[in-house]
PDB file of C-alpha atoms in Angstrom:
ATOM      1  CA  UNK N  25       0.000   0.000   0.000  1.00 58.00           C
ATOM      2  CA  UNK N  26       2.080   2.914  -1.324  1.00 66.00           C
ATOM      3  CA  UNK N  27      -0.671   5.276  -2.518  1.00 84.00           C
ATOM      4  CA  UNK N  28       0.046   7.923   0.162  1.00 89.00           C
ATOM      5  CA  UNK N  29       3.155   9.846   1.242  1.00 90.00           C
ATOM      6  CA  UNK N  30       4.972   9.102   4.537  1.00 91.00           C
ATOM      7  CA  UNK N  31       5.670  12.684   5.637  1.00 94.00           C
ATOM      8  CA  UNK N  32       6.039  11.617   9.286  1.00 92.00           C
ATOM      9  CA  UNK N  33       9.346   9.897   8.508  1.00 93.00           C
ATOM     10  CA  UNK N  34      11.057  13.283   8.781  1.00 94.00           C
ATOM     11  CA  UNK N  35       9.490  14.038  12.196  1.00 94.00           C
ATOM     12  CA  UNK N  36      10.465  10.924  14.114  1.00 94.00           C
ATOM     13  CA  UNK N  37      12.858  12.571  16.605  1.00 94.00           C
ATOM     14  CA  UNK N  38      14.148  15.971  17.722  1.00 91.00           C
ATOM     15  CA  UNK N  39      17.414  15.287  15.900  1.00 94.00           C
ATOM     16  CA  UNK N  40      15.594  14.397  12.681  1.00 93.00           C
ATOM     17  CA  UNK N  41      13.398  17.502  12.892  1.00 93.00           C
ATOM     18  CA  UNK N  42      16.470  19.673  13.443  1.00 91.00           C
ATOM     19  CA  UNK N  43      18.212  18.039  10.491  1.00 94.00           C
ATOM     20  CA  UNK N  44      15.499  19.067   8.026  1.00 94.00           C
ATOM     21  CA  UNK N  45      14.498  22.374   9.619  1.00 92.00           C
ATOM     22  CA  UNK N  46      14.036  24.986   6.902  1.00 93.00           C
ATOM     23  CA  UNK N  47      14.088  28.184   9.002  1.00 94.00           C
ATOM     24  CA  UNK N  48      16.701  28.981  11.649  1.00 93.00           C
ATOM     25  CA  UNK N  49      16.615  31.752  14.239  1.00 96.00           C
ATOM     26  CA  UNK N  50      19.989  33.104  15.373  1.00 96.00           C
ATOM     27  CA  UNK N  51      21.185  35.712  17.860  1.00 97.00           C
ATOM     28  CA  UNK N  52      22.765  37.483  14.877  1.00 97.00           C
ATOM     29  CA  UNK N  53      19.241  38.125  13.563  1.00 97.00           C
ATOM     30  CA  UNK N  54      18.258  40.211  16.598  1.00 98.00           C
ATOM     31  CA  UNK N  55      18.222  43.991  17.045  1.00 98.00           C
ATOM     32  CA  UNK N  56      17.468  45.212  20.569  1.00 98.00           C
ATOM     33  CA  UNK N  57      15.697  48.574  21.065  1.00 97.00           C
ATOM     34  CA  UNK N  58      17.001  50.761  23.916  1.00 96.00           C
ATOM     35  CA  UNK N  59      15.273  53.800  25.411  1.00 95.00           C
ATOM     36  CA  UNK N  60      17.877  56.269  26.677  1.00 96.00           C
ATOM     37  CA  UNK N  61      16.514  58.994  28.958  1.00 95.00           C
ATOM     38  CA  UNK N  62      18.066  62.234  30.117  1.00 93.00           C
ATOM     39  CA  UNK N  63      18.850  62.317  33.826  1.00 93.00           C
ATOM     40  CA  UNK N  64      20.924  60.353  36.311  1.00 95.00           C
ATOM     41  CA  UNK N  65      20.601  56.999  38.063  1.00 95.00           C
ATOM     42  CA  UNK N  66      17.493  56.060  36.071  1.00 95.00           C
ATOM     43  CA  UNK N  67      16.516  52.488  35.311  1.00 96.00           C
ATOM     44  CA  UNK N  68      12.758  52.751  35.100  1.00 93.00           C
ATOM     45  CA  UNK N  69      10.623  49.834  33.940  1.00 94.00           C
ATOM     46  CA  UNK N  70       7.978  50.721  31.366  1.00 92.00           C
ATOM     47  CA  UNK N  71       4.660  49.811  33.073  1.00 90.00           C
ATOM     48  CA  UNK N  72       3.075  48.403  29.911  1.00 92.00           C
ATOM     49  CA  UNK N  73       6.246  46.549  28.827  1.00 94.00           C
ATOM     50  CA  UNK N  74       7.514  44.261  31.625  1.00 94.00           C
ATOM     51  CA  UNK N  75      11.276  43.752  31.363  1.00 94.00           C
ATOM     52  CA  UNK N  76      11.859  46.855  29.218  1.00 95.00           C
ATOM     53  CA  UNK N  77      13.496  49.895  30.838  1.00 95.00           C
ATOM     54  CA  UNK N  78      14.256  53.536  30.252  1.00 95.00           C
ATOM     55  CA  UNK N  79      17.941  53.929  31.165  1.00 96.00           C
ATOM     56  CA  UNK N  80      20.033  57.029  31.749  1.00 97.00           C
ATOM     57  CA  UNK N  81      23.526  57.402  30.340  1.00 96.00           C
ATOM     58  CA  UNK N  82      25.187  56.430  33.618  1.00 96.00           C
ATOM     59  CA  UNK N  83      23.360  53.066  33.505  1.00 96.00           C
ATOM     60  CA  UNK N  84      23.839  52.471  29.784  1.00 97.00           C
ATOM     61  CA  UNK N  85      27.172  50.619  30.055  1.00 97.00           C
ATOM     62  CA  UNK N  86      25.654  48.039  32.398  1.00 96.00           C
ATOM     63  CA  UNK N  87      22.830  47.461  29.922  1.00 96.00           C
ATOM     64  CA  UNK N  88      25.291  47.085  27.057  1.00 97.00           C
ATOM     65  CA  UNK N  89      27.440  44.632  29.045  1.00 97.00           C
ATOM     66  CA  UNK N  90      24.404  42.349  29.351  1.00 96.00           C
ATOM     67  CA  UNK N  91      23.805  42.459  25.614  1.00 97.00           C
ATOM     68  CA  UNK N  92      27.433  41.674  24.802  1.00 97.00           C
ATOM     69  CA  UNK N  93      27.376  38.745  27.226  1.00 97.00           C
ATOM     70  CA  UNK N  94      24.295  37.382  25.460  1.00 97.00           C
ATOM     71  CA  UNK N  95      25.866  37.764  22.015  1.00 97.00           C
ATOM     72  CA  UNK N  96      23.517  40.506  20.786  1.00 98.00           C
ATOM     73  CA  UNK N  97      25.415  42.664  18.313  1.00 97.00           C
ATOM     74  CA  UNK N  98      22.948  45.343  17.219  1.00 98.00           C
ATOM     75  CA  UNK N  99      20.954  47.995  19.076  1.00 98.00           C
ATOM     76  CA  UNK N 100      18.324  50.511  17.980  1.00 98.00           C
ATOM     77  CA  UNK N 101      18.428  53.736  19.992  1.00 97.00           C
ATOM     78  CA  UNK N 102      15.485  55.934  20.994  1.00 95.00           C
ATOM     79  CA  UNK N 103      15.885  59.104  23.040  1.00 94.00           C
ATOM     80  CA  UNK N 104      13.737  60.687  25.750  1.00 92.00           C
ATOM     81  CA  UNK N 105      14.805  64.312  26.316  1.00 88.00           C
ATOM     82  CA  UNK N 106      14.084  66.486  29.325  1.00 89.00           C
ATOM     83  CA  UNK N 107      12.843  69.329  27.162  1.00 86.00           C
ATOM     84  CA  UNK N 108      10.641  69.302  24.059  1.00 83.00           C
ATOM     85  CA  UNK N 109       9.601  72.033  21.653  1.00 81.00           C
ATOM     86  CA  UNK N 110       7.583  72.577  18.492  1.00 74.00           C
ATOM     87  CA  UNK N 111      10.556  71.879  16.210  1.00 75.00           C
ATOM     88  CA  UNK N 112      11.980  68.875  18.108  1.00 80.00           C
ATOM     89  CA  UNK N 113      15.376  70.558  18.349  1.00 79.00           C
ATOM     90  CA  UNK N 114      16.794  67.992  20.760  1.00 85.00           C
ATOM     91  CA  UNK N 115      16.573  65.414  17.952  1.00 86.00           C
ATOM     92  CA  UNK N 116      19.384  67.114  16.040  1.00 87.00           C
ATOM     93  CA  UNK N 117      21.306  68.755  18.876  1.00 87.00           C
ATOM     94  CA  UNK N 118      24.968  67.684  19.089  1.00 91.00           C
ATOM     95  CA  UNK N 119      24.503  67.122  22.827  1.00 93.00           C
ATOM     96  CA  UNK N 120      21.138  65.407  22.427  1.00 93.00           C
ATOM     97  CA  UNK N 121      20.517  62.252  24.436  1.00 96.00           C
ATOM     98  CA  UNK N 122      20.832  59.851  21.480  1.00 96.00           C
ATOM     99  CA  UNK N 123      23.974  61.585  20.243  1.00 97.00           C
ATOM    100  CA  UNK N 124      25.529  61.223  23.710  1.00 97.00           C
ATOM    101  CA  UNK N 125      24.487  57.570  23.869  1.00 97.00           C
ATOM    102  CA  UNK N 126      25.978  56.875  20.440  1.00 98.00           C
ATOM    103  CA  UNK N 127      29.340  58.360  21.431  1.00 97.00           C
ATOM    104  CA  UNK N 128      29.386  56.390  24.665  1.00 98.00           C
ATOM    105  CA  UNK N 129      28.534  53.065  23.020  1.00 98.00           C
ATOM    106  CA  UNK N 130      31.025  53.506  20.182  1.00 97.00           C
ATOM    107  CA  UNK N 131      33.764  54.401  22.660  1.00 97.00           C
ATOM    108  CA  UNK N 132      33.100  51.525  25.059  1.00 97.00           C
ATOM    109  CA  UNK N 133      31.615  48.890  22.725  1.00 97.00           C
ATOM    110  CA  UNK N 134      33.045  49.579  19.250  1.00 96.00           C
ATOM    111  CA  UNK N 135      32.232  46.048  18.097  1.00 96.00           C
ATOM    112  CA  UNK N 136      28.485  46.665  18.273  1.00 97.00           C
ATOM    113  CA  UNK N 137      26.256  47.968  15.477  1.00 98.00           C
ATOM    114  CA  UNK N 138      24.456  51.147  16.547  1.00 98.00           C
ATOM    115  CA  UNK N 139      21.258  52.023  14.689  1.00 98.00           C
ATOM    116  CA  UNK N 140      19.753  55.456  15.288  1.00 97.00           C
ATOM    117  CA  UNK N 141      16.009  55.898  14.990  1.00 93.00           C
ATOM    118  CA  UNK N 142      15.622  59.123  13.013  1.00 92.00           C
ATOM    119  CA  UNK N 143      12.362  60.840  13.881  1.00 87.00           C
ATOM    120  CA  UNK N 144      11.059  63.880  15.739  1.00 83.00           C
ATOM    121  CA  UNK N 145       8.086  62.443  17.655  1.00 82.00           C
ATOM    122  CA  UNK N 146       9.993  61.841  20.915  1.00 81.00           C
ATOM    123  CA  UNK N 147      11.318  65.418  20.791  1.00 84.00           C
ATOM    124  CA  UNK N 148       8.338  67.542  19.699  1.00 84.00           C
ATOM    125  CA  UNK N 149       5.978  69.062  22.245  1.00 72.00           C
ATOM    126  CA  UNK N 150       3.028  67.961  20.079  1.00 75.00           C
ATOM    127  CA  UNK N 151       4.253  64.375  19.619  1.00 69.00           C
ATOM    128  CA  UNK N 152       4.072  64.310  15.826  1.00 71.00           C
ATOM    129  CA  UNK N 153       6.857  63.288  13.445  1.00 74.00           C
ATOM    130  CA  UNK N 154       7.319  66.652  11.762  1.00 74.00           C
ATOM    131  CA  UNK N 155       6.618  70.377  11.741  1.00 78.00           C
ATOM    132  CA  UNK N 156       2.997  71.420  12.296  1.00 79.00           C
ATOM    133  CA  UNK N 157       1.417  73.990   9.965  1.00 80.00           C
ATOM    134  CA  UNK N 158      -2.316  74.698  10.029  1.00 80.00           C
ATOM    135  CA  UNK N 159      -2.991  71.717  12.255  1.00 77.00           C
ATOM    136  CA  UNK N 160      -1.250  69.143  10.053  1.00 80.00           C
ATOM    137  CA  UNK N 161       2.263  67.771   9.565  1.00 78.00           C
ATOM    138  CA  UNK N 162       4.001  69.753   6.832  1.00 84.00           C
ATOM    139  CA  UNK N 163       5.831  67.136   4.782  1.00 84.00           C
ATOM    140  CA  UNK N 164       8.364  69.298   2.950  1.00 88.00           C
ATOM    141  CA  UNK N 165       9.090  71.621   5.868  1.00 86.00           C
ATOM    142  CA  UNK N 166       9.848  68.566   8.025  1.00 87.00           C
ATOM    143  CA  UNK N 167      12.406  66.995   5.686  1.00 91.00           C
ATOM    144  CA  UNK N 168      15.312  69.362   6.476  1.00 90.00           C
ATOM    145  CA  UNK N 169      14.944  68.620  10.195  1.00 92.00           C
ATOM    146  CA  UNK N 170      15.071  64.876   9.557  1.00 92.00           C
ATOM    147  CA  UNK N 171      18.172  65.385   7.435  1.00 95.00           C
ATOM    148  CA  UNK N 172      19.792  67.443  10.173  1.00 94.00           C
ATOM    149  CA  UNK N 173      18.922  64.732  12.703  1.00 95.00           C
ATOM    150  CA  UNK N 174      20.443  61.986  10.542  1.00 96.00           C
ATOM    151  CA  UNK N 175      23.669  63.939  10.013  1.00 97.00           C
ATOM    152  CA  UNK N 176      24.024  64.664  13.729  1.00 97.00           C
ATOM    153  CA  UNK N 177      23.525  60.964  14.498  1.00 97.00           C
ATOM    154  CA  UNK N 178      26.101  59.933  11.917  1.00 98.00           C
ATOM    155  CA  UNK N 179      28.581  62.446  13.345  1.00 97.00           C
ATOM    156  CA  UNK N 180      28.001  60.927  16.790  1.00 97.00           C
ATOM    157  CA  UNK N 181      28.901  57.450  15.536  1.00 97.00           C
ATOM    158  CA  UNK N 182      25.717  55.795  14.264  1.00 97.00           C
ATOM    159  CA  UNK N 183      26.521  52.841  12.011  1.00 98.00           C
ATOM    160  CA  UNK N 184      23.050  52.866  10.435  1.00 98.00           C
ATOM    161  CA  UNK N 185      20.423  55.600  10.111  1.00 98.00           C
ATOM    162  CA  UNK N 186      16.841  54.340  10.528  1.00 96.00           C
ATOM    163  CA  UNK N 187      14.304  57.035   9.557  1.00 93.00           C
ATOM    164  CA  UNK N 188      10.829  56.199  10.835  1.00 87.00           C
ATOM    165  CA  UNK N 189       8.916  59.403  10.088  1.00 83.00           C
ATOM    166  CA  UNK N 190       7.024  58.276   6.947  1.00 80.00           C
ATOM    167  CA  UNK N 191       7.327  61.649   5.215  1.00 84.00           C
ATOM    168  CA  UNK N 192       7.238  61.440   1.417  1.00 85.00           C
ATOM    169  CA  UNK N 193      10.777  61.734   0.037  1.00 92.00           C
ATOM    170  CA  UNK N 194      12.491  61.213   3.392  1.00 93.00           C
ATOM    171  CA  UNK N 195      14.962  58.602   2.101  1.00 96.00           C
ATOM    172  CA  UNK N 196      16.043  60.764  -0.849  1.00 96.00           C
ATOM    173  CA  UNK N 197      16.499  63.805   1.381  1.00 96.00           C
ATOM    174  CA  UNK N 198      18.461  61.929   4.045  1.00 97.00           C
ATOM    175  CA  UNK N 199      20.614  60.116   1.487  1.00 98.00           C
ATOM    176  CA  UNK N 200      21.554  63.400  -0.168  1.00 97.00           C
ATOM    177  CA  UNK N 201      22.213  65.031   3.189  1.00 97.00           C
ATOM    178  CA  UNK N 202      24.423  62.212   4.429  1.00 98.00           C
ATOM    179  CA  UNK N 203      26.367  62.092   1.165  1.00 98.00           C
ATOM    180  CA  UNK N 204      26.972  65.835   1.154  1.00 98.00           C
ATOM    181  CA  UNK N 205      28.130  65.711   4.781  1.00 98.00           C
ATOM    182  CA  UNK N 206      30.731  63.038   4.031  1.00 97.00           C
ATOM    183  CA  UNK N 207      28.732  59.993   5.145  1.00 98.00           C
ATOM    184  CA  UNK N 208      28.316  58.125   1.866  1.00 97.00           C
ATOM    185  CA  UNK N 209      29.319  54.934   3.687  1.00 97.00           C
ATOM    186  CA  UNK N 210      26.431  55.087   6.192  1.00 98.00           C
ATOM    187  CA  UNK N 211      23.470  52.884   5.169  1.00 98.00           C
ATOM    188  CA  UNK N 212      19.798  53.776   5.577  1.00 98.00           C
ATOM    189  CA  UNK N 213      17.449  51.285   7.212  1.00 98.00           C
ATOM    190  CA  UNK N 214      14.122  52.699   6.082  1.00 96.00           C
ATOM    191  CA  UNK N 215      10.832  52.193   7.872  1.00 95.00           C
ATOM    192  CA  UNK N 216       9.489  51.762   4.376  1.00 95.00           C
ATOM    193  CA  UNK N 217       6.236  49.992   5.224  1.00 95.00           C
ATOM    194  CA  UNK N 218       4.885  51.421   8.464  1.00 93.00           C
ATOM    195  CA  UNK N 219       1.210  51.022   9.207  1.00 94.00           C
ATOM    196  CA  UNK N 220      -0.900  53.289  11.442  1.00 92.00           C
ATOM    197  CA  UNK N 221      -1.296  50.481  13.934  1.00 91.00           C
ATOM    198  CA  UNK N 222      -2.989  49.994  17.296  1.00 89.00           C
ATOM    199  CA  UNK N 223      -0.030  47.780  18.254  1.00 89.00           C
ATOM    200  CA  UNK N 224       2.148  50.836  19.013  1.00 88.00           C
ATOM    201  CA  UNK N 225       0.451  51.822  22.269  1.00 80.00           C
ATOM    202  CA  UNK N 226       3.041  50.587  24.800  1.00 85.00           C
ATOM    203  CA  UNK N 227       5.920  52.091  22.791  1.00 73.00           C
ATOM    204  CA  UNK N 228       4.410  55.524  23.258  1.00 70.00           C
ATOM    205  CA  UNK N 229       4.612  54.969  27.022  1.00 72.00           C
ATOM    206  CA  UNK N 230       8.259  53.940  26.685  1.00 67.00           C
ATOM    207  CA  UNK N 231       9.281  56.792  24.385  1.00 58.00           C
ATOM    208  CA  UNK N 232       6.875  59.434  25.711  1.00 61.00           C
ATOM    209  CA  UNK N 233       5.762  60.117  22.147  1.00 62.00           C
ATOM    210  CA  UNK N 234       1.960  60.061  22.177  1.00 67.00           C
ATOM    211  CA  UNK N 235       0.490  62.678  19.798  1.00 62.00           C
ATOM    212  CA  UNK N 236      -1.049  65.560  21.760  1.00 65.00           C
ATOM    213  CA  UNK N 237      -3.751  65.985  19.127  1.00 53.00           C
ATOM    214  CA  UNK N 238      -5.115  63.863  16.297  1.00 51.00           C
ATOM    215  CA  UNK N 239      -3.289  60.770  15.105  1.00 58.00           C
ATOM    216  CA  UNK N 240      -0.673  59.736  12.543  1.00 66.00           C
ATOM    217  CA  UNK N 241      -3.003  58.353   9.895  1.00 67.00           C
ATOM    218  CA  UNK N 242      -2.168  61.083   7.369  1.00 73.00           C
ATOM    219  CA  UNK N 243       1.418  59.831   7.092  1.00 75.00           C
ATOM    220  CA  UNK N 244       1.415  56.232   8.310  1.00 84.00           C
ATOM    221  CA  UNK N 245      -0.306  53.598   6.178  1.00 89.00           C
ATOM    222  CA  UNK N 246      -3.866  52.263   6.285  1.00 92.00           C
ATOM    223  CA  UNK N 247      -3.779  48.685   7.676  1.00 94.00           C
ATOM    224  CA  UNK N 248      -6.285  47.650   4.993  1.00 96.00           C
ATOM    225  CA  UNK N 249      -3.876  48.345   2.135  1.00 96.00           C
ATOM    226  CA  UNK N 250      -1.554  45.860   0.445  1.00 97.00           C
ATOM    227  CA  UNK N 251      -0.466  47.385  -2.870  1.00 97.00           C
ATOM    228  CA  UNK N 252       0.401  50.674  -1.178  1.00 96.00           C
ATOM    229  CA  UNK N 253       3.135  48.823   0.732  1.00 96.00           C
ATOM    230  CA  UNK N 254       4.914  47.956  -2.494  1.00 97.00           C
ATOM    231  CA  UNK N 255       4.655  51.520  -3.794  1.00 96.00           C
ATOM    232  CA  UNK N 256       6.219  52.782  -0.566  1.00 95.00           C
ATOM    233  CA  UNK N 257       9.003  50.181  -0.650  1.00 97.00           C
ATOM    234  CA  UNK N 258       9.720  50.834  -4.338  1.00 97.00           C
ATOM    235  CA  UNK N 259      10.038  54.570  -3.712  1.00 97.00           C
ATOM    236  CA  UNK N 260      12.453  54.021  -0.842  1.00 97.00           C
ATOM    237  CA  UNK N 261      14.599  51.646  -2.877  1.00 97.00           C
ATOM    238  CA  UNK N 262      14.752  54.140  -5.745  1.00 97.00           C
ATOM    239  CA  UNK N 263      15.704  56.899  -3.295  1.00 97.00           C
ATOM    240  CA  UNK N 264      18.601  54.926  -1.814  1.00 97.00           C
ATOM    241  CA  UNK N 265      17.378  52.712   1.028  1.00 97.00           C
ATOM    242  CA  UNK N 266      19.755  49.875   1.969  1.00 97.00           C
ATOM    243  CA  UNK N 267      17.354  47.971   4.273  1.00 98.00           C
ATOM    244  CA  UNK N 268      13.543  47.839   4.287  1.00 98.00           C
ATOM    245  CA  UNK N 269      11.525  47.596   7.513  1.00 97.00           C
ATOM    246  CA  UNK N 270       7.978  46.251   7.758  1.00 97.00           C
ATOM    247  CA  UNK N 271       6.222  47.464  10.920  1.00 95.00           C
ATOM    248  CA  UNK N 272       4.359  45.915  12.691  1.00 96.00           C
ATOM    249  CA  UNK N 273       5.366  42.340  11.984  1.00 94.00           C
ATOM    250  CA  UNK N 274       2.864  39.875  13.395  1.00 94.00           C
ATOM    251  CA  UNK N 275      -0.269  41.037  11.546  1.00 95.00           C
ATOM    252  CA  UNK N 276       1.646  41.833   8.344  1.00 97.00           C
ATOM    253  CA  UNK N 277       3.497  38.618   7.517  1.00 98.00           C
ATOM    254  CA  UNK N 278       1.749  38.531   4.146  1.00 97.00           C
ATOM    255  CA  UNK N 279       3.161  41.966   3.319  1.00 97.00           C
ATOM    256  CA  UNK N 280       6.593  40.914   4.546  1.00 97.00           C
ATOM    257  CA  UNK N 281       6.670  37.883   2.286  1.00 98.00           C
ATOM    258  CA  UNK N 282       5.737  39.909  -0.772  1.00 97.00           C
ATOM    259  CA  UNK N 283       8.211  42.703   0.002  1.00 98.00           C
ATOM    260  CA  UNK N 284      10.965  40.084   0.281  1.00 98.00           C
ATOM    261  CA  UNK N 285       9.976  38.509  -3.019  1.00 97.00           C
ATOM    262  CA  UNK N 286       9.765  41.848  -4.848  1.00 97.00           C
ATOM    263  CA  UNK N 287      12.844  43.723  -3.576  1.00 97.00           C
ATOM    264  CA  UNK N 288      16.487  42.732  -3.408  1.00 94.00           C
ATOM    265  CA  UNK N 289      17.411  44.250  -0.048  1.00 97.00           C
ATOM    266  CA  UNK N 290      17.755  42.990   3.529  1.00 97.00           C
ATOM    267  CA  UNK N 291      14.300  42.878   5.113  1.00 98.00           C
ATOM    268  CA  UNK N 292      13.739  43.844   8.737  1.00 98.00           C
ATOM    269  CA  UNK N 293      10.688  42.845  10.779  1.00 98.00           C
ATOM    270  CA  UNK N 294       9.765  45.128  13.674  1.00 97.00           C
ATOM    271  CA  UNK N 295       8.174  43.000  16.402  1.00 97.00           C
ATOM    272  CA  UNK N 296       6.468  45.977  18.021  1.00 95.00           C
ATOM    273  CA  UNK N 297       5.565  46.881  21.587  1.00 93.00           C
ATOM    274  CA  UNK N 298       1.928  45.741  21.507  1.00 94.00           C
ATOM    275  CA  UNK N 299       2.975  42.336  20.205  1.00 95.00           C
ATOM    276  CA  UNK N 300       5.474  42.139  23.070  1.00 96.00           C
ATOM    277  CA  UNK N 301       3.097  43.308  25.796  1.00 96.00           C
ATOM    278  CA  UNK N 302       0.291  40.920  24.823  1.00 96.00           C
ATOM    279  CA  UNK N 303       2.622  37.951  25.184  1.00 97.00           C
ATOM    280  CA  UNK N 304       4.065  39.201  28.478  1.00 96.00           C
ATOM    281  CA  UNK N 305       0.577  39.764  29.926  1.00 96.00           C
ATOM    282  CA  UNK N 306      -0.616  36.314  28.897  1.00 97.00           C
ATOM    283  CA  UNK N 307       2.569  34.716  30.262  1.00 97.00           C
ATOM    284  CA  UNK N 308       2.232  36.504  33.607  1.00 95.00           C
ATOM    285  CA  UNK N 309      -1.276  35.071  33.903  1.00 96.00           C
ATOM    286  CA  UNK N 310      -0.047  31.562  33.126  1.00 97.00           C
ATOM    287  CA  UNK N 311      -2.133  31.330  29.974  1.00 97.00           C
ATOM    288  CA  UNK N 312       0.695  30.495  27.547  1.00 97.00           C
ATOM    289  CA  UNK N 313       4.178  29.010  27.391  1.00 97.00           C
ATOM    290  CA  UNK N 314       6.069  32.251  26.752  1.00 98.00           C
ATOM    291  CA  UNK N 315       9.263  30.667  25.467  1.00 97.00           C
ATOM    292  CA  UNK N 316       7.569  28.400  22.952  1.00 97.00           C
ATOM    293  CA  UNK N 317       5.204  31.115  21.731  1.00 97.00           C
ATOM    294  CA  UNK N 318       7.929  33.748  21.288  1.00 98.00           C
ATOM    295  CA  UNK N 319      10.217  31.360  19.437  1.00 97.00           C
ATOM    296  CA  UNK N 320       7.347  30.301  17.171  1.00 97.00           C
ATOM    297  CA  UNK N 321       6.375  33.918  16.515  1.00 97.00           C
ATOM    298  CA  UNK N 322       9.888  35.106  15.649  1.00 98.00           C
ATOM    299  CA  UNK N 323      10.508  32.022  13.522  1.00 97.00           C
ATOM    300  CA  UNK N 324       7.355  32.856  11.577  1.00 97.00           C
ATOM    301  CA  UNK N 325       8.843  36.275  10.790  1.00 98.00           C
ATOM    302  CA  UNK N 326      12.023  34.648   9.498  1.00 98.00           C
ATOM    303  CA  UNK N 327       9.931  32.197   7.472  1.00 97.00           C
ATOM    304  CA  UNK N 328       7.979  35.108   5.989  1.00 97.00           C
ATOM    305  CA  UNK N 329      11.245  36.565   4.679  1.00 97.00           C
ATOM    306  CA  UNK N 330      12.754  38.678   7.450  1.00 98.00           C
ATOM    307  CA  UNK N 331      16.543  38.744   7.529  1.00 98.00           C
ATOM    308  CA  UNK N 332      16.617  40.704  10.799  1.00 98.00           C
ATOM    309  CA  UNK N 333      14.146  41.237  13.638  1.00 98.00           C
ATOM    310  CA  UNK N 334      13.842  44.274  15.883  1.00 98.00           C
ATOM    311  CA  UNK N 335      12.389  42.842  19.083  1.00 98.00           C
ATOM    312  CA  UNK N 336      12.057  43.604  22.784  1.00 97.00           C
ATOM    313  CA  UNK N 337      12.364  39.837  23.304  1.00 98.00           C
ATOM    314  CA  UNK N 338      15.976  39.897  22.066  1.00 98.00           C
ATOM    315  CA  UNK N 339      17.549  39.288  25.488  1.00 97.00           C
ATOM    316  CA  UNK N 340      15.103  36.483  26.310  1.00 97.00           C
ATOM    317  CA  UNK N 341      15.607  34.843  22.918  1.00 98.00           C
ATOM    318  CA  UNK N 342      19.396  35.096  23.164  1.00 98.00           C
ATOM    319  CA  UNK N 343      19.273  33.306  26.543  1.00 97.00           C
ATOM    320  CA  UNK N 344      17.020  30.580  25.178  1.00 97.00           C
ATOM    321  CA  UNK N 345      19.209  30.044  22.132  1.00 96.00           C
ATOM    322  CA  UNK N 346      22.248  29.683  24.399  1.00 93.00           C
ATOM    323  CA  UNK N 347      20.411  27.047  26.420  1.00 92.00           C
ATOM    324  CA  UNK N 348      19.594  25.109  23.266  1.00 81.00           C
TER     325      UNK N 348
END
């Protein structure tokens, strides 16, 4: 009786399953986000993100030591300034909190890859990602400030610039600005496909970046749209992007797969704060096996085409991979 296939032959043991495993998750795939806050002696847990902290510069080295010990090689930096204004001037100030953090990390941990999130929302008094004119974000007036921010971050030692503002033409403007400032060698990791998602809620607690009026739906993408994602990614590639980010990840694996198939560039999945917090809440209530669920979720992102994953689970995953 040979009229059916014996697929179970390749599942008979853990060793056999490992032998034929198609998708592998590695510590090298992980990018860990860090929230650096102005002040002293601060290591403050984000209430909606258990295990994630805002850290001041004097506690940053300790945090970095932990990452190095775990084998995590890449970090994504967000800044929380003491003072905010309409123009977000602390985003592009030479002594801004992210610029100080970049210098410190590159001096003490030169082997690590530092990625600077390039946006204004954490620095503006209104919480939006650009300059406000007549109650709306002025696209073209915002671009020079994003360029200035990117250049200041590159000067401070950023290995990669990651603009997340979703202004039209932001990659072209930043690429030109970096090139003219002598940073032709610095790549751009573009938040090319960034949806206006409800999954971002806890991040806004961590980064203190909640909009003070309205929302971001006029510049971030409608979650209902698929083809728009490819138009956005194509524009960013034409303008000089070196990496493409899809954000969020979990509800957009279909988009991720198609972006990977259509564009020849490293693809980054952003496993966002809401995805993290839901798992942590369920785990704290004993409803799920956190380790198994997280590993399955991140593996699904790799299977969908992600080359790299930005995730708040990076330290947990690195520990689990070491144990394996």
